[in-house]
Structures are given as C-alpha cells and as structure tokens.
Amino acid sequence: FPWKEIMVLPVQWHALALALFASSIAPFGGFFASGFKRAFKIK
C-alpha cells in the first residue's frame, strides 16, 4: 500500500460500529422479543 495511515473521522468509526451491530446482533432482536413476549404472556 502506498499510504502508511488512513484519515478516519470519528463519524466513520461510529458508522462502522452501527453497521457491525446491525449485521451481527440486530437480527437476533426479533427472537429475543418473541421470547420476552412468550415469557410474560403478552399477546
């Protein structure tokens, strides 16, 4: 690589963190919500 370091803004780190969260953790939110509703008998 011709460059030694890449200029990365805090906003870009934040976007990356959100993207990682959305792709890895968020899909399980539906299963969690379903289990939560079932546990407390909420229709």
Short mmCIF file of C-alpha atoms in Angstrom, two decimals:
data_model
loop_
_atom_site.label_atom_id
_atom_site.label_comp_id
_atom_site.label_asym_id
_atom_site.label_seq_id
_atom_site.Cartn_x
_atom_site.Cartn_y
_atom_site.Cartn_z
CA PHE A 1 0.00 0.00 0.00
CA PRO A 2 1.36 3.44 -0.91
CA TRP A 3 -0.06 5.14 2.19
CA LYS A 4 1.00 4.48 5.77
CA GLU A 5 -2.13 5.65 7.55
CA ILE A 6 -5.69 6.46 6.57
CA MET A 7 -7.50 9.52 7.91
CA VAL A 8 -10.63 8.19 9.63
CA LEU A 9 -13.15 10.55 11.18
CA PRO A 10 -14.95 9.67 14.43
CA VAL A 11 -18.19 9.68 12.42
CA GLN A 12 -16.80 6.94 10.19
CA TRP A 13 -15.89 4.81 13.23
CA HIS A 14 -19.44 5.34 14.52
CA ALA A 15 -20.94 4.32 11.18
CA LEU A 16 -18.76 1.20 11.14
CA ALA A 17 -19.83 0.29 14.69
CA LEU A 18 -23.51 0.73 13.76
CA ALA A 19 -23.05 -1.37 10.62
CA LEU A 20 -21.37 -4.17 12.58
CA PHE A 21 -24.14 -4.06 15.20
CA ALA A 22 -26.88 -4.07 12.56
CA SER A 23 -25.40 -7.03 10.70
CA SER A 24 -24.40 -9.20 13.68
CA ILE A 25 -26.59 -8.51 16.73
CA ALA A 26 -29.81 -6.88 15.49
CA PRO A 27 -31.20 -9.93 13.61
CA PHE A 28 -31.47 -11.76 16.95
CA GLY A 29 -33.60 -8.93 18.38
CA GLY A 30 -36.73 -10.47 16.88
CA PHE A 31 -36.09 -13.82 18.56
CA PHE A 32 -35.39 -12.03 21.86
CA ALA A 33 -38.62 -10.02 21.59
CA SER A 34 -40.60 -13.17 20.79
CA GLY A 35 -39.15 -14.98 23.81
CA PHE A 36 -39.75 -11.96 26.02
CA LYS A 37 -43.41 -11.78 24.98
CA ARG A 38 -43.84 -15.53 25.48
CA ALA A 39 -42.22 -15.38 28.94
CA PHE A 40 -44.56 -12.62 30.14
CA LYS A 41 -47.58 -13.93 28.20
CA ILE A 42 -48.04 -10.72 26.18
CA LYS A 43 -50.13 -11.20 23.04
#
